[in-house]
Structure formats: structure tokens, C-alpha cells
PDB file of C-alpha atoms in Angstrom:
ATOM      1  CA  UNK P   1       0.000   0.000   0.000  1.00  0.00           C
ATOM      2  CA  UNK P   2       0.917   3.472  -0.554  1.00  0.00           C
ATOM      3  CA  UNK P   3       2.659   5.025   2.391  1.00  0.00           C
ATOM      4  CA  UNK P   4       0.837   8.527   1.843  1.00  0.00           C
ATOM      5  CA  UNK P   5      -3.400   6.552   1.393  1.00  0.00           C
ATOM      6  CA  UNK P   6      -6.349   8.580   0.577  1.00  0.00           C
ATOM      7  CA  UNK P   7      -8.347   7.430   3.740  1.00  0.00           C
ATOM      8  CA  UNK P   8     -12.133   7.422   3.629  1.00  0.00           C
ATOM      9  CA  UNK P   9     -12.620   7.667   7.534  1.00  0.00           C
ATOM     10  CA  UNK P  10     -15.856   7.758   9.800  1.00  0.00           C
ATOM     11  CA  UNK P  11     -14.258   9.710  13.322  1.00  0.00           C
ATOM     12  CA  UNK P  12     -16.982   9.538  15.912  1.00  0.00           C
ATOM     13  CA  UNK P  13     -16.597  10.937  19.778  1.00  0.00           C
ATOM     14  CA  UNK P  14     -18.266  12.766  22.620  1.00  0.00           C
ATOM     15  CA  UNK P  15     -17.939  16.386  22.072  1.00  0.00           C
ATOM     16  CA  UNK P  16     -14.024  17.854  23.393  1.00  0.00           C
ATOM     17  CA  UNK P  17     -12.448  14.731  22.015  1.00  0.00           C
ATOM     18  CA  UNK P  18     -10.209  15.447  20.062  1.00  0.00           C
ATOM     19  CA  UNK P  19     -12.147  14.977  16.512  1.00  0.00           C
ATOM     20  CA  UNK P  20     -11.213  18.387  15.012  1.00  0.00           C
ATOM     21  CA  UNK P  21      -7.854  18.702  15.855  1.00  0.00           C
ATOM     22  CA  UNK P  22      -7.171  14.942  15.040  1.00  0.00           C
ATOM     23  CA  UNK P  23      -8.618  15.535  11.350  1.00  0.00           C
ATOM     24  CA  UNK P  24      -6.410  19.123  11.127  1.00  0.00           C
ATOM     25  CA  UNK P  25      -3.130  16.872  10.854  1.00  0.00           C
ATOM     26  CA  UNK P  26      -4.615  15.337   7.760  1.00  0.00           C
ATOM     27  CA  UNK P  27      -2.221  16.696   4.390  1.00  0.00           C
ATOM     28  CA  UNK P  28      -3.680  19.958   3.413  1.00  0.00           C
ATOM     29  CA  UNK P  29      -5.321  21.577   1.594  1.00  0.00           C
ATOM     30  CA  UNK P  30      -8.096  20.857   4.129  1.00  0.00           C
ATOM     31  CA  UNK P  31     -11.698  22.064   2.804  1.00  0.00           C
ATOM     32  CA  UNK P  32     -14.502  21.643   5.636  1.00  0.00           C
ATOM     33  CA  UNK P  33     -18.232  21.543   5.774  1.00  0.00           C
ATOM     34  CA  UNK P  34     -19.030  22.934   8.849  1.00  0.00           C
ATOM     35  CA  UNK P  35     -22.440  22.249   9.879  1.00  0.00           C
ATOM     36  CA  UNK P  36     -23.127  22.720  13.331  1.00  0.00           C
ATOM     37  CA  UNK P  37     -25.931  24.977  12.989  1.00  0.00           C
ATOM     38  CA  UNK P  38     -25.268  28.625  15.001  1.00  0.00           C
ATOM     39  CA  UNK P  39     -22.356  27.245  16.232  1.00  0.00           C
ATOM     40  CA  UNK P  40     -20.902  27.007  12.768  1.00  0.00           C
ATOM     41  CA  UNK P  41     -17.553  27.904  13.149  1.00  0.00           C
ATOM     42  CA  UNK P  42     -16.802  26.277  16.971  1.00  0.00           C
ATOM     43  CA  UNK P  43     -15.348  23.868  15.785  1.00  0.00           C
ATOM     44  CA  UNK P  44     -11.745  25.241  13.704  1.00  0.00           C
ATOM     45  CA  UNK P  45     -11.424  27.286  17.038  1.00  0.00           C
ATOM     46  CA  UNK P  46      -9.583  24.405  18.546  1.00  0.00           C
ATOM     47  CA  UNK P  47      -6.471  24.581  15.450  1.00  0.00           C
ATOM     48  CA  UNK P  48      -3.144  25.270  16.069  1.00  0.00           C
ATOM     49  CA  UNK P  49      -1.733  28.120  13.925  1.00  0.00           C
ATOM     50  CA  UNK P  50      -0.616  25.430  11.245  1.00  0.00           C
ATOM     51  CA  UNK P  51      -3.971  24.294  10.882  1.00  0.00           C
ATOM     52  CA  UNK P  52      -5.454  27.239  10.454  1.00  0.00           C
ATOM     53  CA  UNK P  53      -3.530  28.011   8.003  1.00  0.00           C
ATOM     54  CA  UNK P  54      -4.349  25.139   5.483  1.00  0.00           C
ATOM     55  CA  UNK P  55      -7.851  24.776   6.402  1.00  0.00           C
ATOM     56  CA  UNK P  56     -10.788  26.377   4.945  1.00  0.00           C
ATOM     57  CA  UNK P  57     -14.529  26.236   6.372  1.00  0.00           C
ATOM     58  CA  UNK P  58     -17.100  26.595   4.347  1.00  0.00           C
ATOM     59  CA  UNK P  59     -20.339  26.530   6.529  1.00  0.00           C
ATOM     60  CA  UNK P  60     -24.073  25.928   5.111  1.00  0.00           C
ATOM     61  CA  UNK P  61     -27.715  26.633   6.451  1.00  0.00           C
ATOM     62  CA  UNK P  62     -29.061  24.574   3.583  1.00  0.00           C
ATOM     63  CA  UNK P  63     -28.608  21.658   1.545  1.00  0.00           C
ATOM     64  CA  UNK P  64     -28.582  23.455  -1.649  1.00  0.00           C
ATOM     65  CA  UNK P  65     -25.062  25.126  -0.008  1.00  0.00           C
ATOM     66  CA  UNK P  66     -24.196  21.458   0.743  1.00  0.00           C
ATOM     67  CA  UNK P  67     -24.341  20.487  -2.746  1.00  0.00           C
ATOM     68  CA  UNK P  68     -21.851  24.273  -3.608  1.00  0.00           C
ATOM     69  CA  UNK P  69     -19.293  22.299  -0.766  1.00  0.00           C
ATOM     70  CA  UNK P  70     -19.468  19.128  -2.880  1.00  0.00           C
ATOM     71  CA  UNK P  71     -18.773  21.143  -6.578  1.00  0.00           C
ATOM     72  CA  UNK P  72     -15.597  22.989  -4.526  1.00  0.00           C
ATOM     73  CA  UNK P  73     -14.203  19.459  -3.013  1.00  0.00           C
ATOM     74  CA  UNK P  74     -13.728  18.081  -6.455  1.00  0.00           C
ATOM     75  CA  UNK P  75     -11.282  20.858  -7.115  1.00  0.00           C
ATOM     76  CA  UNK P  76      -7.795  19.338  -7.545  1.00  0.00           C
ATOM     77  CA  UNK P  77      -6.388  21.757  -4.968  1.00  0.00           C
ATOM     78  CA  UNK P  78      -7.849  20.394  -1.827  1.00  0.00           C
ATOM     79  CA  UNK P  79      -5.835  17.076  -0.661  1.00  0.00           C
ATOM     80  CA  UNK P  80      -8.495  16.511   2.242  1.00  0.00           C
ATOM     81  CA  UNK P  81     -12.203  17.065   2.660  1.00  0.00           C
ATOM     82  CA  UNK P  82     -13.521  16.498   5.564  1.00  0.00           C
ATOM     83  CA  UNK P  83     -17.707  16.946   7.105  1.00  0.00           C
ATOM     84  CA  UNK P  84     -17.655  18.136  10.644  1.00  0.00           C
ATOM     85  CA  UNK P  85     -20.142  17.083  11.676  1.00  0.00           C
ATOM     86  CA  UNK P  86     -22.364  14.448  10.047  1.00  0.00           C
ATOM     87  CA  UNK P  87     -24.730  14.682  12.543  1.00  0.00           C
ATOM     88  CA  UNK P  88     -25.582  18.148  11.983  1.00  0.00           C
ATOM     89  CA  UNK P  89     -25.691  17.814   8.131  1.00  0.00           C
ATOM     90  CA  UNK P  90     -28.223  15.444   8.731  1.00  0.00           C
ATOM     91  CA  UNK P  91     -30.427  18.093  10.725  1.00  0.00           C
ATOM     92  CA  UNK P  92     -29.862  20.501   8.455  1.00  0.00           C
ATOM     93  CA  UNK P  93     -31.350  17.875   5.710  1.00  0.00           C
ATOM     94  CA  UNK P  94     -34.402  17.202   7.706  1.00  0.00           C
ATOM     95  CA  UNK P  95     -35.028  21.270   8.347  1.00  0.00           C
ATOM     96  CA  UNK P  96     -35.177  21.637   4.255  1.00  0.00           C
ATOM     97  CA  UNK P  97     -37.368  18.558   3.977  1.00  0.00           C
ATOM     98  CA  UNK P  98     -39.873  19.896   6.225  1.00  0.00           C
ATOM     99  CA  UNK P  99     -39.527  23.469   5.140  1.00  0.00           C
ATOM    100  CA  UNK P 100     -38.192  25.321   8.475  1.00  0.00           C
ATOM    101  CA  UNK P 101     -36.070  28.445   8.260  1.00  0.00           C
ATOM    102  CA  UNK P 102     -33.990  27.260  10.998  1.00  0.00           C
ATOM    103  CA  UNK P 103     -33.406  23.484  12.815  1.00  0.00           C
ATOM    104  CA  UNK P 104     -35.537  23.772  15.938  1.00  0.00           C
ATOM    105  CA  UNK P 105     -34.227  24.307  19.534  1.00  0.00           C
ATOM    106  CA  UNK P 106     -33.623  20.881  21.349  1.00  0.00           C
ATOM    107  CA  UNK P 107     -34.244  19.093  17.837  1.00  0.00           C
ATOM    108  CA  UNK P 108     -38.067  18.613  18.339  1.00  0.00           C
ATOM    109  CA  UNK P 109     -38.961  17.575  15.106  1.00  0.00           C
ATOM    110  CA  UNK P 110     -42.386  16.449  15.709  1.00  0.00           C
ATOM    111  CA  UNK P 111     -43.691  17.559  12.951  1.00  0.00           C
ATOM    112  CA  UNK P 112     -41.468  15.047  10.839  1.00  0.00           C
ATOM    113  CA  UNK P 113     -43.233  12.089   9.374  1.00  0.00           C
ATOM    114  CA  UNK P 114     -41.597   9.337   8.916  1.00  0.00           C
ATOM    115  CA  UNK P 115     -41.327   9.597   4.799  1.00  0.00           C
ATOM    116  CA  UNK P 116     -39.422  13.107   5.977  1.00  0.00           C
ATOM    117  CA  UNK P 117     -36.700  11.218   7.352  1.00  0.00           C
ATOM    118  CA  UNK P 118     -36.350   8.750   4.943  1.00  0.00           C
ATOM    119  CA  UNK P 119     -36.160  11.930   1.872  1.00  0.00           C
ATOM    120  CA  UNK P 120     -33.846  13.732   4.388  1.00  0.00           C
ATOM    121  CA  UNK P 121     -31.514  10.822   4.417  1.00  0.00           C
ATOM    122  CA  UNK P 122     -31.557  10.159   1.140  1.00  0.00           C
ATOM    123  CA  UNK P 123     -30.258  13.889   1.135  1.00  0.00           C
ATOM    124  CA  UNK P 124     -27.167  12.854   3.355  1.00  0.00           C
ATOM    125  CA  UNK P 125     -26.640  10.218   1.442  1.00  0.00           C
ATOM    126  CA  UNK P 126     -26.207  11.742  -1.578  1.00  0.00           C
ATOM    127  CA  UNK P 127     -23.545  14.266  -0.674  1.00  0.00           C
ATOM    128  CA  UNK P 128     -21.824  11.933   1.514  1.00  0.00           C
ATOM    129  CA  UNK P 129     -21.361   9.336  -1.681  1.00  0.00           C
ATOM    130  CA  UNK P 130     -20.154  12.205  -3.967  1.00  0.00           C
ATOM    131  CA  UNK P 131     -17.514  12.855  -1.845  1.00  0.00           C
ATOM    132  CA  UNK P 132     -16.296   9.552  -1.447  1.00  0.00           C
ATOM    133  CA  UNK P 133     -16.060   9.196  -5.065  1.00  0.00           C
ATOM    134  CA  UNK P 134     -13.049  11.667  -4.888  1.00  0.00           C
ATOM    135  CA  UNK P 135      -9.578  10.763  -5.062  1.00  0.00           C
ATOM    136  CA  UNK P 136      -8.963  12.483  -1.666  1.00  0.00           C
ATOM    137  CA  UNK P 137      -8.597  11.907   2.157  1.00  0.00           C
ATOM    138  CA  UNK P 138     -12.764  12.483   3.108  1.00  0.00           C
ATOM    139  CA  UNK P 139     -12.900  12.331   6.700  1.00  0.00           C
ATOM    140  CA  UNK P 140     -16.782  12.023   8.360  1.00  0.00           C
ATOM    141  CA  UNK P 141     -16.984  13.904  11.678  1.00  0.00           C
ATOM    142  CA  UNK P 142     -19.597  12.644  13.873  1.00  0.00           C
ATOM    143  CA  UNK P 143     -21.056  13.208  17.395  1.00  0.00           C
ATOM    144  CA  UNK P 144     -21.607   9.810  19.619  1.00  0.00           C
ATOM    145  CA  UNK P 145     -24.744   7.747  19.857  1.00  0.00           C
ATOM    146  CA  UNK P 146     -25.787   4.456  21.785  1.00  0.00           C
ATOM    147  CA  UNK P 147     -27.847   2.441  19.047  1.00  0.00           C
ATOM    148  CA  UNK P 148     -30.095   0.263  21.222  1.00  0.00           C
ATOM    149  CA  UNK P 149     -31.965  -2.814  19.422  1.00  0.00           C
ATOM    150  CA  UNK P 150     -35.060  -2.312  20.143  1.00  0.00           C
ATOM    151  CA  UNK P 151     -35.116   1.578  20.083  1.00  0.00           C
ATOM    152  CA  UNK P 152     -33.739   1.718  16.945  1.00  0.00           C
ATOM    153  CA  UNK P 153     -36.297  -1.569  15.172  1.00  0.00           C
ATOM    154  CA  UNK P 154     -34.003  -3.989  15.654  1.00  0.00           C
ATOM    155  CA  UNK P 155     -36.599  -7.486  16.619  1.00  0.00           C
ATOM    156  CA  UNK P 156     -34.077  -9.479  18.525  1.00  0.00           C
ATOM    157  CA  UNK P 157     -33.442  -9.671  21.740  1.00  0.00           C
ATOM    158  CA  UNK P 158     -30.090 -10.955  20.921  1.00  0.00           C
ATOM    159  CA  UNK P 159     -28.415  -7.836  19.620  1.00  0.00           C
ATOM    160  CA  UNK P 160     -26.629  -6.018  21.828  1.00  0.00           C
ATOM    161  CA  UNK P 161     -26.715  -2.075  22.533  1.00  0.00           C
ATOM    162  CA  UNK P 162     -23.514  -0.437  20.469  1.00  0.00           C
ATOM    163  CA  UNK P 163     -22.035   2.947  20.236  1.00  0.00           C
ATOM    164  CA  UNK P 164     -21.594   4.532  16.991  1.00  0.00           C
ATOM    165  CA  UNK P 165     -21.961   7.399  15.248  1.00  0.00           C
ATOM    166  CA  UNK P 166     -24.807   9.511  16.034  1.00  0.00           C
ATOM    167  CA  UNK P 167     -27.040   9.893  12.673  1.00  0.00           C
ATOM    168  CA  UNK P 168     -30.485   8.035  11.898  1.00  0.00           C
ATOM    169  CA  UNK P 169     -30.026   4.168  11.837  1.00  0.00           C
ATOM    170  CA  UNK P 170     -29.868   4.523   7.988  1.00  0.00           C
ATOM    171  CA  UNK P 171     -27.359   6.422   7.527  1.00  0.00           C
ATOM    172  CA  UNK P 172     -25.055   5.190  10.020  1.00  0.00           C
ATOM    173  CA  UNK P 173     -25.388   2.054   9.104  1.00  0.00           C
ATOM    174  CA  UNK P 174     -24.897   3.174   5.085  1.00  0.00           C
ATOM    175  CA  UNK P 175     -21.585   4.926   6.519  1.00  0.00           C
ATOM    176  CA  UNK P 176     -20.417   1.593   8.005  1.00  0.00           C
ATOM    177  CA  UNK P 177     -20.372  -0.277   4.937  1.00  0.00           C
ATOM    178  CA  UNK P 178     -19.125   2.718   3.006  1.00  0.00           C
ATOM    179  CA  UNK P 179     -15.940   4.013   4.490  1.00  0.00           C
ATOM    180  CA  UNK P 180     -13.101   2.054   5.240  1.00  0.00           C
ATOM    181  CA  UNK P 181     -12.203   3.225   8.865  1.00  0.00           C
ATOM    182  CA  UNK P 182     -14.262   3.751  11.503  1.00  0.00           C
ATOM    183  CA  UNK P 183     -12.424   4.869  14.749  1.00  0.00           C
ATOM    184  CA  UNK P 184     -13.570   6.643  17.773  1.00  0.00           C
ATOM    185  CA  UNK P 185     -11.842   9.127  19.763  1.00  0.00           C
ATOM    186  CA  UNK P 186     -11.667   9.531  23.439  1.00  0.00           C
ATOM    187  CA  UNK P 187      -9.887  10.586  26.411  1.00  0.00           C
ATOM    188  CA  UNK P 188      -8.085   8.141  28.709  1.00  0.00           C
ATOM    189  CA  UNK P 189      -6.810   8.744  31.802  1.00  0.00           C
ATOM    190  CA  UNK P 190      -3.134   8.703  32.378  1.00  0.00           C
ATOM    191  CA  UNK P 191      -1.478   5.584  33.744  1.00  0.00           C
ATOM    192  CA  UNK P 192       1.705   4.771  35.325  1.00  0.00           C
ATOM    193  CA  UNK P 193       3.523   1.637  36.407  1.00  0.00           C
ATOM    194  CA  UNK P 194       4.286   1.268  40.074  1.00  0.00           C
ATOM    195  CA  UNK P 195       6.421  -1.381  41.221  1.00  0.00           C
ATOM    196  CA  UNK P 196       6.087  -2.852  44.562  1.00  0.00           C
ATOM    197  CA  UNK P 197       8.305  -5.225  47.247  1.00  0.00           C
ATOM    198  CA  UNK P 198       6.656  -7.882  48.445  1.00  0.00           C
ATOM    199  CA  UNK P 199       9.789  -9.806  50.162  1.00  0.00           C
ATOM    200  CA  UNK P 200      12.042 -10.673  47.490  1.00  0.00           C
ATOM    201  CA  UNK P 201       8.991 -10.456  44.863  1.00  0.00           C
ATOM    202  CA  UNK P 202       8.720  -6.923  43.071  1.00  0.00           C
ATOM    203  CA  UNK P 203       5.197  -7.117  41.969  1.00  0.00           C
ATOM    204  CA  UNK P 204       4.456  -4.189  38.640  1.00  0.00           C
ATOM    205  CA  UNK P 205       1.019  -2.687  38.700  1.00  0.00           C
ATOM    206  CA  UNK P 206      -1.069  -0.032  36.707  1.00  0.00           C
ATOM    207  CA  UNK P 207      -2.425   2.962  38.803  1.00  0.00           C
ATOM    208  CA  UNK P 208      -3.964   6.169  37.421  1.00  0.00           C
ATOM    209  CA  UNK P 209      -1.527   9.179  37.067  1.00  0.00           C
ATOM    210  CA  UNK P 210      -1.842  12.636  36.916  1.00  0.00           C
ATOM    211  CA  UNK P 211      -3.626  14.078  33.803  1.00  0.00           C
ATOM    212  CA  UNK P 212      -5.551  12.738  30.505  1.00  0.00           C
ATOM    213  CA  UNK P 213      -4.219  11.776  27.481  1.00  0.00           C
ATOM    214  CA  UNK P 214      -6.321  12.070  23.915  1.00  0.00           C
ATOM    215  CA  UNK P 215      -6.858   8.502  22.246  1.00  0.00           C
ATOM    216  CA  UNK P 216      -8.190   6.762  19.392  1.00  0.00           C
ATOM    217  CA  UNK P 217     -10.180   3.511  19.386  1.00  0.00           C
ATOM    218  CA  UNK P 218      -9.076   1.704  16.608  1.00  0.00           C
ATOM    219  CA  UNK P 219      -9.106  -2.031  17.711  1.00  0.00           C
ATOM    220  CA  UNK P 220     -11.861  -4.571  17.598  1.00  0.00           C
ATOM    221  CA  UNK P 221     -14.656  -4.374  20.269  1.00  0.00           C
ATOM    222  CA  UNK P 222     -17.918  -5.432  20.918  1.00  0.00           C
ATOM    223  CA  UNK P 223     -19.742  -2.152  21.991  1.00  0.00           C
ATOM    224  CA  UNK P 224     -17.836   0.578  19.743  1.00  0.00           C
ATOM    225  CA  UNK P 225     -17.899   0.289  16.264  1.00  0.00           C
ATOM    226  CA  UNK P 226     -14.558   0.021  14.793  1.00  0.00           C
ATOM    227  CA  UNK P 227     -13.162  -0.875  11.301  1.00  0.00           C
ATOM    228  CA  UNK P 228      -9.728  -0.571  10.352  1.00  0.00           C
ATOM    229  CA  UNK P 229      -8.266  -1.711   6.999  1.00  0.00           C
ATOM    230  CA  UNK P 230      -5.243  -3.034   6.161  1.00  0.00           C
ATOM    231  CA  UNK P 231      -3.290  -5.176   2.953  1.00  0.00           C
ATOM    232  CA  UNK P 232      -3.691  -8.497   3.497  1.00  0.00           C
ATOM    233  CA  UNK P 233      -0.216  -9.435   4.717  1.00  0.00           C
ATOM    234  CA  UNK P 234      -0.642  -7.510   7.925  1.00  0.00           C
ATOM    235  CA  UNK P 235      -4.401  -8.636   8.890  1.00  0.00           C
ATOM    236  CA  UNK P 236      -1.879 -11.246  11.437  1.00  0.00           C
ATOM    237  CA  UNK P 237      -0.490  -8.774  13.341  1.00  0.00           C
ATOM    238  CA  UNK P 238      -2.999  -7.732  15.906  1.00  0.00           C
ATOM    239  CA  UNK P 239      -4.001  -3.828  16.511  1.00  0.00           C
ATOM    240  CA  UNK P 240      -3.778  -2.024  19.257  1.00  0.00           C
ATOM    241  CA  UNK P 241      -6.826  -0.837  21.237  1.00  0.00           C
ATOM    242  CA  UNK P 242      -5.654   2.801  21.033  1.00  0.00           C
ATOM    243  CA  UNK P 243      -3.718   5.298  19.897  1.00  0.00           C
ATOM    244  CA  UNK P 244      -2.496   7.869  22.196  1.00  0.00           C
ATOM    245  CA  UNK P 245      -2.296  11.684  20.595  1.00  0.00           C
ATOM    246  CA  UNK P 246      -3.539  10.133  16.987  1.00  0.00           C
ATOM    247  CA  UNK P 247      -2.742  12.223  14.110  1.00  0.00           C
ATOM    248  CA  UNK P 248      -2.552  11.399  10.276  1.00  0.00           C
ATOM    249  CA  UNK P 249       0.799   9.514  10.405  1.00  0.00           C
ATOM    250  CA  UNK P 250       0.096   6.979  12.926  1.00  0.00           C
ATOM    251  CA  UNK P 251      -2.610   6.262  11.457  1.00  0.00           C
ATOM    252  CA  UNK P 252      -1.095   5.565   8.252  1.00  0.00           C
ATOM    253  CA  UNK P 253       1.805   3.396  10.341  1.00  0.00           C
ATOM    254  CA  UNK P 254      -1.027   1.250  11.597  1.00  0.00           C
ATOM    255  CA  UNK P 255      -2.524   0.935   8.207  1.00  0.00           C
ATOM    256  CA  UNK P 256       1.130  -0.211   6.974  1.00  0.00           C
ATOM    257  CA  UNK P 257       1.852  -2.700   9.655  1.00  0.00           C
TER     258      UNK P 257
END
């Protein structure tokens, strides 16, 4: 494999995770949809000067701007498009569908039926596809959701309650199957070895520290939804659970055994 990939990457989290500034150390030219609704430009407060400086938002109120982001991204300039954040792309979908100037406070969408949902994510679908048709990095921001089975239509009892990213069951799912990395970023807390004398036995444990460090899930579980691709010759070697400060490069190193 290539040692410099064009990653197609699902990055879900808890908000103050790390999910912007992970994606910022992605190769620039960075273009961003930034769709957070009034919030729009929150997010790109949390670069470093560098990223700043090869990152460009672009935020919409519409779909019909979401479908402008998608004409700009296949502009050979930009080496990494990213959506921050799904989620809110999705609302911003389901506002147009239903006609609303604005996405209603605390998300009430009452009013939706469900053949409004199903348009809207045909909507996120759409754009989402387009840009994974590009010869790019496209990176899919997403907040965190708990998908329970029977919530969410699933009939058996036998499924288990996951966390993934936080979008309609339809479109997550559609994500899943369509990117090739899923990974979910969190914070740890900081651990440190501490050896102990027990007569002539020095016993090594692993007690919390001082501080937190910011991590990505990348190894296999079965309550977080993780997917990580790699060339066939290095499916042996096991992954880790994390990485610890996760940028770009590592990554890549993981993906390249």
C-alpha cells in the first residue's frame, strides 16, 4: 500500500475529544463543511496556527449550499475534505425537507413524518457518496450515539446495545459499509507503572496518574464500532486498542503494519 493513502474515515466521539484537531493533521489543503448549525464555526477554534492556516470552512444553512461544498471538493487543490459534523448535516437535511427556516431548539422535530426522514436521508446520502467518489482523504466527523436494538427496530433480543456514530439508523449504518475506517476518539486517563516489594517479589502494577491523554479507538470491540483496513499481509499482526495523541501519520503506520 501506498505510504501517503487517501483514507475514507468515519471519526466519531463525545464532544471535546479530540475529533477536530485529530482531522487538522490530515495533508492539506483541508476544505470543511461545517455544519453545526449557530455554532458554525466552533469547531476550527480548537487549530493550532498550522492548521489554520491550510484549512478552509465553508459553513451551510441549507442543503442546496451542501451540494456548492461538494462542486468545490472536487477541485484538484484540496488534498483533504472532511464533514464536521455528520450529525448536523443530517439536521440541516431534515429542516429543508420539512420546510423550516432554521433546525428547531432541542431538535423537536415532531412535525417530521416518517417519509421526511427517509427523503432527508436520502439527502445525506447523496452528498456523503459524492464525496467519497473523490480521489482524496474524506474524513466524516460525527457526534456519539448508543444504538439500542429495540429503540432503533431492531426485533431481537439478541443484539446487543452499540455505540456509533450519532445519525439516523440509515445512515449510520450506510456509513459503516461505506468508508473504510471507523475509529472513535476519546480521552483516557493517564497511567503509570508502580512497582512494589513484596519480600524478594517486586510485583508491577497499573495505577492512574496525573492528567488525561487524547486517544483513538481503533481495535476490535464489541460495543464501539470500529473498522480498520489493512493489505492483506498484515491482517496477522494484531491492533492495538488505542492510539495515544492520533494524528494522520500513525494512522497511516497502523494501516502499513
Amino acid at each position: 500500500m501506498s505510504e501517503d493513502p487517501n483514507l475514507k474515515i468515519l471519526l466519531y466521539g463525545q464532544s471535546g475529544t479530540g475529533k477536530t484537531t485529530l482531522w487538522s493533521t490530515f495533508p492539506g489543503p483541508i476544505l470543511v463543511l461545517l455544519a453545526s448549525g449557530g455554532n458554525s464555526g466552533g469547531e476550527l477554534r480548537s487549530l493550532n496556527s498550522e492548521g489554520r492556516k491550510k484549512t478552509t470552512g465553508f459553513a451551510i444553512k441549507s442543503m442546496e449550499d451542501a451540494k456548492d461544498f461538494v462542486a468545490i471538493a472536487r477541485q484538484d487543490k484540496w488534498r483533504t475534505v472532511v464533514i464536521d459534523h455528520v450529525t448536523g448535516l443530517a439536521d440541516v437535511a431534515l429542516k429543508d425537507v420539512i420546510g423550516l427556516d432554521e433546525i428547531p431548539a432541542q431538535k423537536s422535530w415532531g412535525m417530521a413524518r416518517q417519509q421526511d426522514y427517509g427523503t432527508a436521508n436520502g439527502m445525506v446520502k447523496d452528498v456523503c457518496r459524492s464525496l467519497l467518489a473523490l480521489d482524496k482523504n474524506v474524513i466524516f466527523i460525527a457526534q456519539e450515539r448508543v444504538f439500542s436494538p429495540k429503540e432503533d427496530g431492531f426485533d431481537s433480543d439478541l443484539i446487543k446495545p452499540t455505540v456509533g456514530a450519532a445519525a439516523s439508523p440509515g445512515v449510520t449504518q450506510w456509513l459503516n459499509s461505506s468508508c473504510d475506517y471507523i475509529a472513535n476518539t476519546v480521552i483516557l486517563p493517564v497511567m503509570k507503572e508502580v512497582k512494589t516489594t513484596i519480600g524478594k517479589e517486586v510485583k508491577t502494577t497499573r495505577q492512574r496518574g496525573t492528567g488525561v491523554e487524547y486517544a483513538l479507538r481503533i481495535g476490535p470491540s464489541d460495543y464501539f464500532k470500529t473498522k480498520f483496513r489493512r493489505p492483506l499481509e498484515e491482517h496477522t499482526k494484531d491492533l492495538p486498542e488505542f492510539i495515544t495523541n492520533p494524528t494522520y501519520d500513525k494512522i497511516v503506520a497502523e494501516i502499513n503494519g
